[in-house]
PDB file with one MODEL, atoms N, CA, C and O in Angstrom:
MODEL        1
ATOM      1  N   UNK A   1     -20.571 -41.999  27.099  1.00  0.00           N
ATOM      2  CA  UNK A   1     -20.214 -40.749  27.734  1.00  0.00           C
ATOM      3  C   UNK A   1     -18.874 -40.223  27.183  1.00  0.00           C
ATOM      4  O   UNK A   1     -18.736 -39.035  26.892  1.00  0.00           O
ATOM      5  N   UNK A   2     -17.911 -41.113  27.048  1.00  0.00           N
ATOM      6  CA  UNK A   2     -16.599 -40.723  26.533  1.00  0.00           C
ATOM      7  C   UNK A   2     -16.730 -40.277  25.078  1.00  0.00           C
ATOM      8  O   UNK A   2     -16.089 -39.308  24.670  1.00  0.00           O
ATOM      9  N   UNK A   3     -17.548 -40.967  24.297  1.00  0.00           N
ATOM     10  CA  UNK A   3     -17.744 -40.614  22.898  1.00  0.00           C
ATOM     11  C   UNK A   3     -18.373 -39.226  22.788  1.00  0.00           C
ATOM     12  O   UNK A   3     -17.978 -38.437  21.930  1.00  0.00           O
ATOM     13  N   UNK A   4     -19.339 -38.921  23.639  1.00  0.00           N
ATOM     14  CA  UNK A   4     -19.981 -37.603  23.625  1.00  0.00           C
ATOM     15  C   UNK A   4     -18.964 -36.523  24.000  1.00  0.00           C
ATOM     16  O   UNK A   4     -18.922 -35.456  23.388  1.00  0.00           O
ATOM     17  N   UNK A   5     -18.154 -36.812  25.003  1.00  0.00           N
ATOM     18  CA  UNK A   5     -17.130 -35.861  25.426  1.00  0.00           C
ATOM     19  C   UNK A   5     -16.140 -35.603  24.280  1.00  0.00           C
ATOM     20  O   UNK A   5     -15.770 -34.457  24.022  1.00  0.00           O
ATOM     21  N   UNK A   6     -15.714 -36.671  23.596  1.00  0.00           N
ATOM     22  CA  UNK A   6     -14.791 -36.522  22.478  1.00  0.00           C
ATOM     23  C   UNK A   6     -15.418 -35.740  21.330  1.00  0.00           C
ATOM     24  O   UNK A   6     -14.737 -34.931  20.700  1.00  0.00           O
ATOM     25  N   UNK A   7     -16.694 -35.961  21.044  1.00  0.00           N
ATOM     26  CA  UNK A   7     -17.382 -35.224  19.987  1.00  0.00           C
ATOM     27  C   UNK A   7     -17.445 -33.734  20.314  1.00  0.00           C
ATOM     28  O   UNK A   7     -17.212 -32.892  19.448  1.00  0.00           O
ATOM     29  N   UNK A   8     -17.760 -33.416  21.563  1.00  0.00           N
ATOM     30  CA  UNK A   8     -17.815 -32.017  21.989  1.00  0.00           C
ATOM     31  C   UNK A   8     -16.418 -31.394  21.907  1.00  0.00           C
ATOM     32  O   UNK A   8     -16.263 -30.257  21.462  1.00  0.00           O
ATOM     33  N   UNK A   9     -15.427 -32.135  22.332  1.00  0.00           N
ATOM     34  CA  UNK A   9     -14.050 -31.646  22.298  1.00  0.00           C
ATOM     35  C   UNK A   9     -13.595 -31.377  20.860  1.00  0.00           C
ATOM     36  O   UNK A   9     -12.977 -30.348  20.586  1.00  0.00           O
ATOM     37  N   UNK A  10     -13.896 -32.288  19.955  1.00  0.00           N
ATOM     38  CA  UNK A  10     -13.528 -32.115  18.559  1.00  0.00           C
ATOM     39  C   UNK A  10     -14.279 -30.929  17.953  1.00  0.00           C
ATOM     40  O   UNK A  10     -13.698 -30.134  17.214  1.00  0.00           O
ATOM     41  N   UNK A  11     -15.565 -30.815  18.266  1.00  0.00           N
ATOM     42  CA  UNK A  11     -16.378 -29.716  17.740  1.00  0.00           C
ATOM     43  C   UNK A  11     -15.818 -28.375  18.182  1.00  0.00           C
ATOM     44  O   UNK A  11     -15.661 -27.471  17.362  1.00  0.00           O
ATOM     45  N   UNK A  12     -15.517 -28.236  19.460  1.00  0.00           N
ATOM     46  CA  UNK A  12     -14.987 -26.961  19.951  1.00  0.00           C
ATOM     47  C   UNK A  12     -13.570 -26.686  19.447  1.00  0.00           C
ATOM     48  O   UNK A  12     -13.201 -25.531  19.234  1.00  0.00           O
ATOM     49  N   UNK A  13     -12.781 -27.733  19.255  1.00  0.00           N
ATOM     50  CA  UNK A  13     -11.426 -27.496  18.755  1.00  0.00           C
ATOM     51  C   UNK A  13     -11.436 -27.078  17.287  1.00  0.00           C
ATOM     52  O   UNK A  13     -10.501 -26.423  16.825  1.00  0.00           O
ATOM     53  N   UNK A  14     -12.469 -27.446  16.558  1.00  0.00           N
ATOM     54  CA  UNK A  14     -12.585 -27.022  15.163  1.00  0.00           C
ATOM     55  C   UNK A  14     -13.317 -25.701  15.015  1.00  0.00           C
ATOM     56  O   UNK A  14     -12.909 -24.859  14.215  1.00  0.00           O
ATOM     57  N   UNK A  15     -14.385 -25.503  15.765  1.00  0.00           N
ATOM     58  CA  UNK A  15     -15.274 -24.374  15.541  1.00  0.00           C
ATOM     59  C   UNK A  15     -15.250 -23.305  16.621  1.00  0.00           C
ATOM     60  O   UNK A  15     -15.876 -22.259  16.447  1.00  0.00           O
ATOM     61  N   UNK A  16     -14.568 -23.521  17.706  1.00  0.00           N
ATOM     62  CA  UNK A  16     -14.576 -22.566  18.807  1.00  0.00           C
ATOM     63  C   UNK A  16     -13.825 -21.281  18.490  1.00  0.00           C
ATOM     64  O   UNK A  16     -13.265 -21.126  17.405  1.00  0.00           O
ATOM     65  N   UNK A  17     -13.821 -20.361  19.453  1.00  0.00           N
ATOM     66  CA  UNK A  17     -13.146 -19.073  19.279  1.00  0.00           C
ATOM     67  C   UNK A  17     -11.659 -19.232  18.982  1.00  0.00           C
ATOM     68  O   UNK A  17     -11.075 -18.424  18.259  1.00  0.00           O
ATOM     69  N   UNK A  18     -11.058 -20.255  19.531  1.00  0.00           N
ATOM     70  CA  UNK A  18      -9.636 -20.519  19.289  1.00  0.00           C
ATOM     71  C   UNK A  18      -9.453 -21.824  18.522  1.00  0.00           C
ATOM     72  O   UNK A  18      -8.434 -22.503  18.654  1.00  0.00           O
ATOM     73  N   UNK A  19     -10.443 -22.154  17.732  1.00  0.00           N
ATOM     74  CA  UNK A  19     -10.414 -23.406  16.992  1.00  0.00           C
ATOM     75  C   UNK A  19      -9.569 -23.331  15.735  1.00  0.00           C
ATOM     76  O   UNK A  19      -9.012 -22.290  15.388  1.00  0.00           O
ATOM     77  N   UNK A  20      -9.493 -24.462  15.070  1.00  0.00           N
ATOM     78  CA  UNK A  20      -8.660 -24.591  13.889  1.00  0.00           C
ATOM     79  C   UNK A  20      -9.135 -23.703  12.750  1.00  0.00           C
ATOM     80  O   UNK A  20      -8.316 -23.063  12.090  1.00  0.00           O
ATOM     81  N   UNK A  21     -10.435 -23.650  12.507  1.00  0.00           N
ATOM     82  CA  UNK A  21     -10.955 -22.839  11.411  1.00  0.00           C
ATOM     83  C   UNK A  21     -10.694 -21.358  11.649  1.00  0.00           C
ATOM     84  O   UNK A  21     -10.315 -20.637  10.725  1.00  0.00           O
ATOM     85  N   UNK A  22     -10.892 -20.906  12.866  1.00  0.00           N
ATOM     86  CA  UNK A  22     -10.617 -19.503  13.207  1.00  0.00           C
ATOM     87  C   UNK A  22      -9.132 -19.195  13.041  1.00  0.00           C
ATOM     88  O   UNK A  22      -8.761 -18.131  12.546  1.00  0.00           O
ATOM     89  N   UNK A  23      -8.287 -20.137  13.460  1.00  0.00           N
ATOM     90  CA  UNK A  23      -6.840 -19.942  13.322  1.00  0.00           C
ATOM     91  C   UNK A  23      -6.437 -19.838  11.861  1.00  0.00           C
ATOM     92  O   UNK A  23      -5.584 -19.018  11.521  1.00  0.00           O
ATOM     93  N   UNK A  24      -7.026 -20.643  10.991  1.00  0.00           N
ATOM     94  CA  UNK A  24      -6.728 -20.577   9.565  1.00  0.00           C
ATOM     95  C   UNK A  24      -7.166 -19.247   8.969  1.00  0.00           C
ATOM     96  O   UNK A  24      -6.441 -18.656   8.170  1.00  0.00           O
ATOM     97  N   UNK A  25      -8.355 -18.770   9.356  1.00  0.00           N
ATOM     98  CA  UNK A  25      -8.807 -17.468   8.872  1.00  0.00           C
ATOM     99  C   UNK A  25      -7.871 -16.358   9.312  1.00  0.00           C
ATOM    100  O   UNK A  25      -7.540 -15.471   8.525  1.00  0.00           O
ATOM    101  N   UNK A  26      -7.448 -16.402  10.552  1.00  0.00           N
ATOM    102  CA  UNK A  26      -6.520 -15.387  11.054  1.00  0.00           C
ATOM    103  C   UNK A  26      -5.169 -15.471  10.356  1.00  0.00           C
ATOM    104  O   UNK A  26      -4.546 -14.441  10.095  1.00  0.00           O
ATOM    105  N   UNK A  27      -4.705 -16.681  10.051  1.00  0.00           N
ATOM    106  CA  UNK A  27      -3.441 -16.851   9.359  1.00  0.00           C
ATOM    107  C   UNK A  27      -3.518 -16.254   7.957  1.00  0.00           C
ATOM    108  O   UNK A  27      -2.592 -15.569   7.520  1.00  0.00           O
ATOM    109  N   UNK A  28      -4.626 -16.513   7.249  1.00  0.00           N
ATOM    110  CA  UNK A  28      -4.791 -15.936   5.910  1.00  0.00           C
ATOM    111  C   UNK A  28      -4.863 -14.414   5.972  1.00  0.00           C
ATOM    112  O   UNK A  28      -4.285 -13.730   5.126  1.00  0.00           O
ATOM    113  N   UNK A  29      -5.554 -13.890   6.949  1.00  0.00           N
ATOM    114  CA  UNK A  29      -5.633 -12.433   7.115  1.00  0.00           C
ATOM    115  C   UNK A  29      -4.250 -11.842   7.410  1.00  0.00           C
ATOM    116  O   UNK A  29      -3.907 -10.768   6.917  1.00  0.00           O
ATOM    117  N   UNK A  30      -3.474 -12.546   8.209  1.00  0.00           N
ATOM    118  CA  UNK A  30      -2.120 -12.094   8.531  1.00  0.00           C
ATOM    119  C   UNK A  30      -1.247 -12.077   7.278  1.00  0.00           C
ATOM    120  O   UNK A  30      -0.472 -11.142   7.079  1.00  0.00           O
ATOM    121  N   UNK A  31      -1.366 -13.090   6.442  1.00  0.00           N
ATOM    122  CA  UNK A  31      -0.610 -13.132   5.193  1.00  0.00           C
ATOM    123  C   UNK A  31      -0.996 -11.967   4.285  1.00  0.00           C
ATOM    124  O   UNK A  31      -0.136 -11.337   3.669  1.00  0.00           O
ATOM    125  N   UNK A  32      -2.292 -11.688   4.210  1.00  0.00           N
ATOM    126  CA  UNK A  32      -2.774 -10.576   3.389  1.00  0.00           C
ATOM    127  C   UNK A  32      -2.230  -9.248   3.916  1.00  0.00           C
ATOM    128  O   UNK A  32      -1.782  -8.406   3.137  1.00  0.00           O
ATOM    129  N   UNK A  33      -2.269  -9.061   5.222  1.00  0.00           N
ATOM    130  CA  UNK A  33      -1.765  -7.817   5.814  1.00  0.00           C
ATOM    131  C   UNK A  33      -0.257  -7.680   5.640  1.00  0.00           C
ATOM    132  O   UNK A  33       0.244  -6.571   5.453  1.00  0.00           O
ATOM    133  N   UNK A  34       0.471  -8.790   5.699  1.00  0.00           N
ATOM    134  CA  UNK A  34       1.914  -8.735   5.446  1.00  0.00           C
ATOM    135  C   UNK A  34       2.198  -8.251   4.028  1.00  0.00           C
ATOM    136  O   UNK A  34       3.125  -7.472   3.808  1.00  0.00           O
ATOM    137  N   UNK A  35       1.397  -8.714   3.065  1.00  0.00           N
ATOM    138  CA  UNK A  35       1.550  -8.248   1.686  1.00  0.00           C
ATOM    139  C   UNK A  35       1.269  -6.760   1.562  1.00  0.00           C
ATOM    140  O   UNK A  35       1.975  -6.051   0.845  1.00  0.00           O
ATOM    141  N   UNK A  36       0.238  -6.281   2.260  1.00  0.00           N
ATOM    142  CA  UNK A  36      -0.078  -4.856   2.235  1.00  0.00           C
ATOM    143  C   UNK A  36       1.041  -4.038   2.859  1.00  0.00           C
ATOM    144  O   UNK A  36       1.347  -2.941   2.392  1.00  0.00           O
ATOM    145  N   UNK A  37       1.652  -4.567   3.911  1.00  0.00           N
ATOM    146  CA  UNK A  37       2.763  -3.862   4.561  1.00  0.00           C
ATOM    147  C   UNK A  37       3.924  -3.700   3.591  1.00  0.00           C
ATOM    148  O   UNK A  37       4.535  -2.633   3.524  1.00  0.00           O
ATOM    149  N   UNK A  38       4.230  -4.750   2.842  1.00  0.00           N
ATOM    150  CA  UNK A  38       5.322  -4.680   1.865  1.00  0.00           C
ATOM    151  C   UNK A  38       5.015  -3.609   0.815  1.00  0.00           C
ATOM    152  O   UNK A  38       5.892  -2.821   0.459  1.00  0.00           O
ATOM    153  N   UNK A  39       3.769  -3.579   0.317  1.00  0.00           N
ATOM    154  CA  UNK A  39       3.388  -2.573  -0.675  1.00  0.00           C
ATOM    155  C   UNK A  39       3.487  -1.163  -0.103  1.00  0.00           C
ATOM    156  O   UNK A  39       3.977  -0.254  -0.773  1.00  0.00           O
ATOM    157  N   UNK A  40       3.023  -0.978   1.131  1.00  0.00           N
ATOM    158  CA  UNK A  40       3.065   0.346   1.752  1.00  0.00           C
ATOM    159  C   UNK A  40       4.496   0.795   2.027  1.00  0.00           C
ATOM    160  O   UNK A  40       4.816   1.976   1.891  1.00  0.00           O
ATOM    161  N   UNK A  41       5.356  -0.144   2.414  1.00  0.00           N
ATOM    162  CA  UNK A  41       6.757   0.216   2.617  1.00  0.00           C
ATOM    163  C   UNK A  41       7.399   0.666   1.310  1.00  0.00           C
ATOM    164  O   UNK A  41       8.211   1.591   1.307  1.00  0.00           O
ATOM    165  N   UNK A  42       7.042   0.019   0.197  1.00  0.00           N
ATOM    166  CA  UNK A  42       7.559   0.434  -1.111  1.00  0.00           C
ATOM    167  C   UNK A  42       7.035   1.825  -1.462  1.00  0.00           C
ATOM    168  O   UNK A  42       7.777   2.653  -1.988  1.00  0.00           O
ATOM    169  N   UNK A  43       5.756   2.084  -1.171  1.00  0.00           N
ATOM    170  CA  UNK A  43       5.191   3.409  -1.408  1.00  0.00           C
ATOM    171  C   UNK A  43       5.930   4.480  -0.610  1.00  0.00           C
ATOM    172  O   UNK A  43       6.201   5.568  -1.119  1.00  0.00           O
ATOM    173  N   UNK A  44       6.251   4.167   0.635  1.00  0.00           N
ATOM    174  CA  UNK A  44       6.982   5.117   1.482  1.00  0.00           C
ATOM    175  C   UNK A  44       8.358   5.402   0.895  1.00  0.00           C
ATOM    176  O   UNK A  44       8.795   6.552   0.859  1.00  0.00           O
ATOM    177  N   UNK A  45       9.051   4.342   0.429  1.00  0.00           N
ATOM    178  CA  UNK A  45      10.371   4.555  -0.185  1.00  0.00           C
ATOM    179  C   UNK A  45      10.258   5.436  -1.425  1.00  0.00           C
ATOM    180  O   UNK A  45      11.076   6.332  -1.633  1.00  0.00           O
ATOM    181  N   UNK A  46       9.233   5.176  -2.257  1.00  0.00           N
ATOM    182  CA  UNK A  46       9.041   5.989  -3.463  1.00  0.00           C
ATOM    183  C   UNK A  46       8.748   7.441  -3.114  1.00  0.00           C
ATOM    184  O   UNK A  46       9.284   8.352  -3.745  1.00  0.00           O
ATOM    185  N   UNK A  47       7.902   7.663  -2.112  1.00  0.00           N
ATOM    186  CA  UNK A  47       7.566   9.025  -1.710  1.00  0.00           C
ATOM    187  C   UNK A  47       8.784   9.751  -1.136  1.00  0.00           C
ATOM    188  O   UNK A  47       8.982  10.936  -1.406  1.00  0.00           O
ATOM    189  N   UNK A  48       9.591   9.054  -0.353  1.00  0.00           N
ATOM    190  CA  UNK A  48      10.807   9.675   0.192  1.00  0.00           C
ATOM    191  C   UNK A  48      11.768  10.058  -0.928  1.00  0.00           C
ATOM    192  O   UNK A  48      12.412  11.106  -0.881  1.00  0.00           O
ATOM    193  N   UNK A  49      11.854   9.188  -1.941  1.00  0.00           N
ATOM    194  CA  UNK A  49      12.707   9.497  -3.093  1.00  0.00           C
ATOM    195  C   UNK A  49      12.187  10.746  -3.804  1.00  0.00           C
ATOM    196  O   UNK A  49      12.972  11.616  -4.180  1.00  0.00           O
ATOM    197  N   UNK A  50      10.875  10.837  -3.990  1.00  0.00           N
ATOM    198  CA  UNK A  50      10.291  12.015  -4.637  1.00  0.00           C
ATOM    199  C   UNK A  50      10.525  13.276  -3.817  1.00  0.00           C
ATOM    200  O   UNK A  50      10.842  14.326  -4.376  1.00  0.00           O
ATOM    201  N   UNK A  51      10.374  13.187  -2.516  1.00  0.00           N
ATOM    202  CA  UNK A  51      10.609  14.342  -1.650  1.00  0.00           C
ATOM    203  C   UNK A  51      12.052  14.806  -1.791  1.00  0.00           C
ATOM    204  O   UNK A  51      12.317  16.004  -1.896  1.00  0.00           O
ATOM    205  N   UNK A  52      12.977  13.863  -1.792  1.00  0.00           N
ATOM    206  CA  UNK A  52      14.386  14.214  -1.939  1.00  0.00           C
ATOM    207  C   UNK A  52      14.646  14.885  -3.286  1.00  0.00           C
ATOM    208  O   UNK A  52      15.395  15.859  -3.364  1.00  0.00           O
ATOM    209  N   UNK A  53      14.023  14.359  -4.349  1.00  0.00           N
ATOM    210  CA  UNK A  53      14.186  14.980  -5.668  1.00  0.00           C
ATOM    211  C   UNK A  53      13.624  16.397  -5.688  1.00  0.00           C
ATOM    212  O   UNK A  53      14.256  17.299  -6.237  1.00  0.00           O
ATOM    213  N   UNK A  54      12.457  16.606  -5.104  1.00  0.00           N
ATOM    214  CA  UNK A  54      11.859  17.940  -5.088  1.00  0.00           C
ATOM    215  C   UNK A  54      12.673  18.913  -4.244  1.00  0.00           C
ATOM    216  O   UNK A  54      12.689  20.111  -4.526  1.00  0.00           O
ATOM    217  N   UNK A  55      13.339  18.420  -3.227  1.00  0.00           N
ATOM    218  CA  UNK A  55      14.153  19.303  -2.382  1.00  0.00           C
ATOM    219  C   UNK A  55      15.467  19.703  -3.042  1.00  0.00           C
ATOM    220  O   UNK A  55      15.964  20.806  -2.815  1.00  0.00           O
ATOM    221  N   UNK A  56      16.041  18.804  -3.868  1.00  0.00           N
ATOM    222  CA  UNK A  56      17.402  19.033  -4.333  1.00  0.00           C
ATOM    223  C   UNK A  56      17.583  19.119  -5.845  1.00  0.00           C
ATOM    224  O   UNK A  56      18.673  19.463  -6.301  1.00  0.00           O
ATOM    225  N   UNK A  57      16.564  18.821  -6.632  1.00  0.00           N
ATOM    226  CA  UNK A  57      16.732  18.803  -8.079  1.00  0.00           C
ATOM    227  C   UNK A  57      15.766  19.793  -8.733  1.00  0.00           C
ATOM    228  O   UNK A  57      14.558  19.564  -8.771  1.00  0.00           O
ATOM    229  N   UNK A  58      16.308  20.882  -9.239  1.00  0.00           N
ATOM    230  CA  UNK A  58      15.489  21.935  -9.845  1.00  0.00           C
ATOM    231  C   UNK A  58      14.780  21.439 -11.105  1.00  0.00           C
ATOM    232  O   UNK A  58      13.690  21.907 -11.434  1.00  0.00           O
ATOM    233  N   UNK A  59      15.407  20.482 -11.812  1.00  0.00           N
ATOM    234  CA  UNK A  59      14.784  19.941 -13.027  1.00  0.00           C
ATOM    235  C   UNK A  59      13.492  19.177 -12.703  1.00  0.00           C
ATOM    236  O   UNK A  59      12.542  19.197 -13.485  1.00  0.00           O
ATOM    237  N   UNK A  60      13.465  18.519 -11.571  1.00  0.00           N
ATOM    238  CA  UNK A  60      12.252  17.805 -11.160  1.00  0.00           C
ATOM    239  C   UNK A  60      11.122  18.787 -10.889  1.00  0.00           C
ATOM    240  O   UNK A  60       9.978  18.550 -11.278  1.00  0.00           O
ATOM    241  N   UNK A  61      11.443  19.880 -10.226  1.00  0.00           N
ATOM    242  CA  UNK A  61      10.429  20.902  -9.942  1.00  0.00           C
ATOM    243  C   UNK A  61       9.924  21.506 -11.236  1.00  0.00           C
ATOM    244  O   UNK A  61       8.720  21.702 -11.403  1.00  0.00           O
ATOM    245  N   UNK A  62      10.835  21.806 -12.157  1.00  0.00           N
ATOM    246  CA  UNK A  62      10.438  22.391 -13.438  1.00  0.00           C
ATOM    247  C   UNK A  62       9.574  21.416 -14.237  1.00  0.00           C
ATOM    248  O   UNK A  62       8.572  21.820 -14.827  1.00  0.00           O
ATOM    249  N   UNK A  63       9.947  20.163 -14.260  1.00  0.00           N
ATOM    250  CA  UNK A  63       9.158  19.157 -14.974  1.00  0.00           C
ATOM    251  C   UNK A  63       7.752  19.049 -14.391  1.00  0.00           C
ATOM    252  O   UNK A  63       6.772  18.984 -15.133  1.00  0.00           O
ATOM    253  N   UNK A  64       7.656  19.031 -13.062  1.00  0.00           N
ATOM    254  CA  UNK A  64       6.357  18.964 -12.413  1.00  0.00           C
ATOM    255  C   UNK A  64       5.519  20.194 -12.755  1.00  0.00           C
ATOM    256  O   UNK A  64       4.333  20.078 -13.064  1.00  0.00           O
ATOM    257  N   UNK A  65       6.139  21.367 -12.699  1.00  0.00           N
ATOM    258  CA  UNK A  65       5.416  22.608 -12.986  1.00  0.00           C
ATOM    259  C   UNK A  65       4.889  22.610 -14.415  1.00  0.00           C
ATOM    260  O   UNK A  65       3.763  23.043 -14.662  1.00  0.00           O
ATOM    261  N   UNK A  66       5.687  22.136 -15.342  1.00  0.00           N
ATOM    262  CA  UNK A  66       5.261  22.116 -16.743  1.00  0.00           C
ATOM    263  C   UNK A  66       4.179  21.066 -17.005  1.00  0.00           C
ATOM    264  O   UNK A  66       3.181  21.354 -17.665  1.00  0.00           O
ATOM    265  N   UNK A  67       4.376  19.852 -16.488  1.00  0.00           N
ATOM    266  CA  UNK A  67       3.461  18.761 -16.813  1.00  0.00           C
ATOM    267  C   UNK A  67       2.177  18.782 -15.992  1.00  0.00           C
ATOM    268  O   UNK A  67       1.086  18.594 -16.531  1.00  0.00           O
ATOM    269  N   UNK A  68       2.305  19.008 -14.709  1.00  0.00           N
ATOM    270  CA  UNK A  68       1.130  18.908 -13.835  1.00  0.00           C
ATOM    271  C   UNK A  68       0.390  20.236 -13.670  1.00  0.00           C
ATOM    272  O   UNK A  68      -0.840  20.265 -13.621  1.00  0.00           O
ATOM    273  N   UNK A  69       1.137  21.323 -13.586  1.00  0.00           N
ATOM    274  CA  UNK A  69       0.523  22.625 -13.351  1.00  0.00           C
ATOM    275  C   UNK A  69       0.345  23.423 -14.632  1.00  0.00           C
ATOM    276  O   UNK A  69      -0.244  24.504 -14.609  1.00  0.00           O
ATOM    277  N   UNK A  70       0.849  22.904 -15.758  1.00  0.00           N
ATOM    278  CA  UNK A  70       0.738  23.534 -17.078  1.00  0.00           C
ATOM    279  C   UNK A  70       1.289  24.961 -17.070  1.00  0.00           C
ATOM    280  O   UNK A  70       0.696  25.871 -17.648  1.00  0.00           O
ATOM    281  N   UNK A  71       2.422  25.138 -16.412  1.00  0.00           N
ATOM    282  CA  UNK A  71       3.068  26.441 -16.372  1.00  0.00           C
ATOM    283  C   UNK A  71       4.085  26.549 -17.505  1.00  0.00           C
ATOM    284  O   UNK A  71       4.658  25.549 -17.937  1.00  0.00           O
ATOM    285  N   UNK A  72       4.297  27.747 -17.968  1.00  0.00           N
ATOM    286  CA  UNK A  72       5.271  28.002 -19.032  1.00  0.00           C
ATOM    287  C   UNK A  72       6.470  28.729 -18.443  1.00  0.00           C
ATOM    288  O   UNK A  72       6.365  29.437 -17.442  1.00  0.00           O
ATOM    289  N   UNK A  73       7.606  28.535 -19.092  1.00  0.00           N
ATOM    290  CA  UNK A  73       8.814  29.218 -18.661  1.00  0.00           C
ATOM    291  C   UNK A  73       8.824  30.661 -19.148  1.00  0.00           C
ATOM    292  O   UNK A  73       7.901  31.111 -19.827  1.00  0.00           O
ATOM    293  N   UNK A  74       9.876  31.371 -18.790  1.00  0.00           N
ATOM    294  CA  UNK A  74      10.025  32.760 -19.188  1.00  0.00           C
ATOM    295  C   UNK A  74      10.157  32.840 -20.715  1.00  0.00           C
ATOM    296  O   UNK A  74      10.877  32.052 -21.328  1.00  0.00           O
ATOM    297  N   UNK A  75       9.453  33.800 -21.315  1.00  0.00           N
ATOM    298  CA  UNK A  75       9.452  34.013 -22.767  1.00  0.00           C
ATOM    299  C   UNK A  75       8.925  32.815 -23.550  1.00  0.00           C
ATOM    300  O   UNK A  75       9.339  32.593 -24.688  1.00  0.00           O
ATOM    301  N   UNK A  76       8.022  32.044 -22.958  1.00  0.00           N
ATOM    302  CA  UNK A  76       7.403  30.905 -23.640  1.00  0.00           C
ATOM    303  C   UNK A  76       5.901  31.130 -23.736  1.00  0.00           C
ATOM    304  O   UNK A  76       5.304  31.775 -22.874  1.00  0.00           O
ATOM    305  N   UNK A  77       5.304  30.603 -24.773  1.00  0.00           N
ATOM    306  CA  UNK A  77       3.857  30.657 -24.930  1.00  0.00           C
ATOM    307  C   UNK A  77       3.335  29.234 -24.763  1.00  0.00           C
ATOM    308  O   UNK A  77       3.856  28.293 -25.362  1.00  0.00           O
ATOM    309  N   UNK A  78       2.320  29.094 -23.956  1.00  0.00           N
ATOM    310  CA  UNK A  78       1.770  27.783 -23.640  1.00  0.00           C
ATOM    311  C   UNK A  78       0.514  27.558 -24.480  1.00  0.00           C
ATOM    312  O   UNK A  78      -0.467  28.285 -24.326  1.00  0.00           O
ATOM    313  N   UNK A  79       0.531  26.561 -25.363  1.00  0.00           N
ATOM    314  CA  UNK A  79      -0.620  26.206 -26.180  1.00  0.00           C
ATOM    315  C   UNK A  79      -1.238  24.927 -25.622  1.00  0.00           C
ATOM    316  O   UNK A  79      -0.545  23.966 -25.290  1.00  0.00           O
ATOM    317  N   UNK A  80      -2.563  24.951 -25.531  1.00  0.00           N
ATOM    318  CA  UNK A  80      -3.289  23.755 -25.094  1.00  0.00           C
ATOM    319  C   UNK A  80      -4.243  23.366 -26.218  1.00  0.00           C
ATOM    320  O   UNK A  80      -5.115  24.144 -26.605  1.00  0.00           O
ATOM    321  N   UNK A  81      -4.068  22.164 -26.730  1.00  0.00           N
ATOM    322  CA  UNK A  81      -4.916  21.653 -27.795  1.00  0.00           C
ATOM    323  C   UNK A  81      -5.920  20.689 -27.219  1.00  0.00           C
ATOM    324  O   UNK A  81      -5.576  19.819 -26.419  1.00  0.00           O
ATOM    325  N   UNK A  82      -7.162  20.846 -27.627  1.00  0.00           N
ATOM    326  CA  UNK A  82      -8.204  19.925 -27.146  1.00  0.00           C
ATOM    327  C   UNK A  82      -8.851  19.224 -28.303  1.00  0.00           C
ATOM    328  O   UNK A  82      -9.751  18.409 -28.106  1.00  0.00           O
TER     329      UNK A  82
ENDMDL
END
């Protein structure tokens, strides 16, 4: 009887909802999410830096307009080669 009780106890402690295997899976998921948080925080810092540059640096706006929007400055001709 005691052996059966111990077997059931060990089985549930390993495989149950709050068992060891479930805890390990949750720990690995937590580690993965912590890594994603670090990456997202870096993305936020980069985006804030870009916003600040666009608000205060006219050269950044001009560079973006030329490279991304293919706009030309005053008295310039824009050639596109394909």
